[in-house]
Amino acid sequence: MHDVAIVGCGPVGATAAHLLGKTGLSVLVVEREPDPHPLPRAVHIDHEMMRIFQGIGLIDRLLPLMRETDGHLHIGADGGVIRYLGSAGQARPFGWANDYFFYQPELEAMLRGGLTAYPAVDLRLGAELVGLDQTDGHVTLHLADGGLASARYVIACDGARSMVRKALDIRLDDLRFEEPWLVVDAELDGPVQFPAFTGLPPAANLQKLSVMLCDPRRPATIVPGRGNHRRWEFMLLPGEDDREMMRPDKVAELLAPWVAGIPHRLVRAATYRFHGLVALEWQRGRVFLAGDAAHQTPPFFGQGMCHGLRDVVNLAWKLELVLSGRADAALLTSYQSERDPHVRAVIGAAVAAGRYICELDPAKAAARDAEMRRRAATPGATAADLIPAYRQGVVGNGGGPRFIQPRVTDAAGTTRLLDDVTGGGFVLLRGPEAADIALPPCFDSLGVNVCHIGRDCLDESGMLATWFDRHGLGPAASVLLRPDAYVFGLAADDADLSDLAAQLAVTLHMMKEGTTCPA
């Protein structure tokens, strides 16, 4: 009997196994393919994903596989900029750059290989799930070779065609966006050849940006990749045939303006339907859907895989609390109540962008360009600004947003990222004038890590002080962070800490004897 079984060992499933394996839970990972998928699919993650990898100790192995970039640029029908979500030259409040591109086969191999660090993680490659049954106490998995396995909970990370979702007969909510695109991956021995776009921001470097061409003649996207890998996405026009568009001569014709005179090698060309879909149920009994099994988003802001990683980091800490007996299983119902609105908000932004990017009428495209330039985004806006706060679930007074992660100096005089100093998990960040007092009992039960600003971490950048000021907090205030680095709640002073603890006990469903906090 395993604590958790994970179906699928792509980047999302493998990350879930790392998160759970780090807690010491016994984890079974079932993956039907013996080797990572050999072709690139997802290509982008953001700073929040880097923070997740930092937390599970993989960041040093991950960084060599990444290409750091500067955001997203949208070009109108006339060849001029209509939207810029860039981060070049800006501060990094979350500790990492906003955008990183990677080569998925490398990432998957690294994540899978790293699972050997956890004795309680059982990775079974070449094992295909064909069915599952669940009772009040566990789930039984039926494997293609006739074998059986059992787990107290199951996370389905088995992709857009999820066998688990289909077996549970969970329907998808269609957000009414479906467009056919040709995706082309190539390796270039030189820079992409861009035309002379107008209105470029002074700091913009086209080789370090995701460039979206809102051209009614054929909308397209060009994105950087790690090393010499580059990707193009070309919208198929009405009447075009998928197979015809994947022919080598047609692909070469589409690439020609961008690779003129540059030696290159085609890696693959495949057609996709970009969808906006969300599962109506993310939990059925002891089984949870995550990643593409739970939702599919158009790729216009590169958030598809990011959604899946947020799913599993949200679910992993809650499963650990429940399986360790420190919280009631009712806590797990907050998974969908938190993640579903979050995902829908980001998919909504991507669908809205997709609708204007995919405009094929020249007159409407010209009107769109003029309107977007009139209401140009606030200077300094980035794609990270699209990620909303949590508004329900495990959220107390003042909670919901992602917390920043500046570089701070620890008590030994070493400058490190904040999470490396606090140790992660639940963190109570105390203002520089907060007193040393006995903390509420449930903080001890949850193993809350306490960090005093100015003593345990010196805020030389001033980012923490600015955050406190922006949220109306004085130097004696405290901020309670969840294990996923989202803010649970705020305490203006020590007198408010008991109220904050009581809110935490309620939202975590801490019903076990000895774990509730006094009101």
PDB file of N, CA and C in Angstrom, residues 20 23 25 315-329 331-332 394 426 445-447 483 504 508 510 512:
ATOM      1  N   LEU A  20       6.495  14.936  -3.205  1.00  0.00           N
ATOM      2  CA  LEU A  20       6.014  13.966  -2.216  1.00  0.00           C
ATOM      3  C   LEU A  20       7.159  13.128  -1.665  1.00  0.00           C
ATOM      4  N   THR A  23       9.012  14.594   1.241  1.00  0.00           N
ATOM      5  CA  THR A  23       8.350  14.531   2.547  1.00  0.00           C
ATOM      6  C   THR A  23       8.507  13.175   3.218  1.00  0.00           C
ATOM      7  N   LEU A  25       6.942  10.416   2.099  1.00  0.00           N
ATOM      8  CA  LEU A  25       5.792   9.564   1.784  1.00  0.00           C
ATOM      9  C   LEU A  25       6.214   8.482   0.792  1.00  0.00           C
ATOM     10  N   LEU A 315      -1.277  20.530  -4.414  1.00  0.00           N
ATOM     11  CA  LEU A 315      -1.828  19.278  -3.897  1.00  0.00           C
ATOM     12  C   LEU A 315      -0.864  18.551  -2.966  1.00  0.00           C
ATOM     13  N   ALA A 316       0.436  18.627  -3.249  1.00  0.00           N
ATOM     14  CA  ALA A 316       1.414  17.821  -2.505  1.00  0.00           C
ATOM     15  C   ALA A 316       1.442  18.178  -1.028  1.00  0.00           C
ATOM     16  N   TRP A 317       1.465  19.468  -0.684  1.00  0.00           N
ATOM     17  CA  TRP A 317       1.571  19.819   0.735  1.00  0.00           C
ATOM     18  C   TRP A 317       0.283  19.488   1.480  1.00  0.00           C
ATOM     19  N   LYS A 318      -0.836  19.538   0.776  1.00  0.00           N
ATOM     20  CA  LYS A 318      -2.097  19.184   1.416  1.00  0.00           C
ATOM     21  C   LYS A 318      -2.187  17.674   1.653  1.00  0.00           C
ATOM     22  N   LEU A 319      -1.753  16.887   0.684  1.00  0.00           N
ATOM     23  CA  LEU A 319      -1.732  15.431   0.873  1.00  0.00           C
ATOM     24  C   LEU A 319      -0.818  15.043   2.025  1.00  0.00           C
ATOM     25  N   GLU A 320       0.326  15.704   2.127  1.00  0.00           N
ATOM     26  CA  GLU A 320       1.254  15.368   3.213  1.00  0.00           C
ATOM     27  C   GLU A 320       0.624  15.645   4.572  1.00  0.00           C
ATOM     28  N   LEU A 321      -0.095  16.751   4.724  1.00  0.00           N
ATOM     29  CA  LEU A 321      -0.756  17.061   5.992  1.00  0.00           C
ATOM     30  C   LEU A 321      -1.824  16.030   6.326  1.00  0.00           C
ATOM     31  N   VAL A 322      -2.591  15.636   5.322  1.00  0.00           N
ATOM     32  CA  VAL A 322      -3.664  14.663   5.553  1.00  0.00           C
ATOM     33  C   VAL A 322      -3.080  13.287   5.869  1.00  0.00           C
ATOM     34  N   LEU A 323      -2.096  12.855   5.084  1.00  0.00           N
ATOM     35  CA  LEU A 323      -1.525  11.527   5.279  1.00  0.00           C
ATOM     36  C   LEU A 323      -0.734  11.419   6.577  1.00  0.00           C
ATOM     37  N   SER A 324      -0.221  12.537   7.071  1.00  0.00           N
ATOM     38  CA  SER A 324       0.495  12.520   8.345  1.00  0.00           C
ATOM     39  C   SER A 324      -0.442  12.682   9.539  1.00  0.00           C
ATOM     40  N   GLY A 325      -1.749  12.862   9.285  1.00  0.00           N
ATOM     41  CA  GLY A 325      -2.733  12.983  10.354  1.00  0.00           C
ATOM     42  C   GLY A 325      -2.822  14.348  10.977  1.00  0.00           C
ATOM     43  N   ARG A 326      -2.183  15.345  10.366  1.00  0.00           N
ATOM     44  CA  ARG A 326      -2.216  16.690  10.939  1.00  0.00           C
ATOM     45  C   ARG A 326      -3.364  17.537  10.412  1.00  0.00           C
ATOM     46  N   ALA A 327      -4.103  17.040   9.446  1.00  0.00           N
ATOM     47  CA  ALA A 327      -5.274  17.744   8.922  1.00  0.00           C
ATOM     48  C   ALA A 327      -6.281  16.712   8.456  1.00  0.00           C
ATOM     49  N   ASP A 328      -7.536  17.114   8.447  1.00  0.00           N
ATOM     50  CA  ASP A 328      -8.602  16.230   8.009  1.00  0.00           C
ATOM     51  C   ASP A 328      -8.627  16.158   6.482  1.00  0.00           C
ATOM     52  N   ALA A 329      -9.128  15.044   5.950  1.00  0.00           N
ATOM     53  CA  ALA A 329      -9.182  14.854   4.498  1.00  0.00           C
ATOM     54  C   ALA A 329     -10.048  15.903   3.809  1.00  0.00           C
ATOM     55  N   LEU A 331      -9.611  18.876   3.866  1.00  0.00           N
ATOM     56  CA  LEU A 331      -8.690  19.872   3.320  1.00  0.00           C
ATOM     57  C   LEU A 331      -8.521  19.697   1.815  1.00  0.00           C
ATOM     58  N   LEU A 332      -8.591  18.465   1.338  1.00  0.00           N
ATOM     59  CA  LEU A 332      -8.301  18.185  -0.063  1.00  0.00           C
ATOM     60  C   LEU A 332      -9.350  18.763  -1.005  1.00  0.00           C
ATOM     61  N   VAL A 394      -7.558  27.718   1.259  1.00  0.00           N
ATOM     62  CA  VAL A 394      -6.694  27.901   2.429  1.00  0.00           C
ATOM     63  C   VAL A 394      -6.136  29.322   2.386  1.00  0.00           C
ATOM     64  N   PHE A 426       5.543  25.845   5.832  1.00  0.00           N
ATOM     65  CA  PHE A 426       4.858  27.010   6.401  1.00  0.00           C
ATOM     66  C   PHE A 426       5.916  27.921   7.019  1.00  0.00           C
ATOM     67  N   SER A 445       2.564  22.339  15.648  1.00  0.00           N
ATOM     68  CA  SER A 445       2.078  21.104  15.038  1.00  0.00           C
ATOM     69  C   SER A 445       2.407  21.043  13.559  1.00  0.00           C
ATOM     70  N   LEU A 446       2.351  22.192  12.901  1.00  0.00           N
ATOM     71  CA  LEU A 446       2.608  22.249  11.468  1.00  0.00           C
ATOM     72  C   LEU A 446       4.082  22.434  11.140  1.00  0.00           C
ATOM     73  N   GLY A 447       4.915  22.597  12.159  1.00  0.00           N
ATOM     74  CA  GLY A 447       6.335  22.807  11.910  1.00  0.00           C
ATOM     75  C   GLY A 447       6.628  24.125  11.232  1.00  0.00           C
ATOM     76  N   PRO A 483       3.120  26.487   2.205  1.00  0.00           N
ATOM     77  CA  PRO A 483       4.273  25.784   1.622  1.00  0.00           C
ATOM     78  C   PRO A 483       4.480  26.039   0.134  1.00  0.00           C
ATOM     79  N   LEU A 504      -6.170  29.574  10.310  1.00  0.00           N
ATOM     80  CA  LEU A 504      -5.421  28.484   9.694  1.00  0.00           C
ATOM     81  C   LEU A 504      -6.017  27.142  10.079  1.00  0.00           C
ATOM     82  N   LEU A 508      -7.560  24.590   7.281  1.00  0.00           N
ATOM     83  CA  LEU A 508      -6.873  23.313   7.100  1.00  0.00           C
ATOM     84  C   LEU A 508      -7.700  22.137   7.574  1.00  0.00           C
ATOM     85  N   MET A 510      -8.227  21.179  10.634  1.00  0.00           N
ATOM     86  CA  MET A 510      -7.405  20.482  11.626  1.00  0.00           C
ATOM     87  C   MET A 510      -8.311  19.970  12.748  1.00  0.00           C
ATOM     88  N   LYS A 512      -8.094  16.883  14.159  1.00  0.00           N
ATOM     89  CA  LYS A 512      -7.509  15.872  15.025  1.00  0.00           C
ATOM     90  C   LYS A 512      -7.252  16.435  16.425  1.00  0.00           C
TER      91      LYS A 512
END
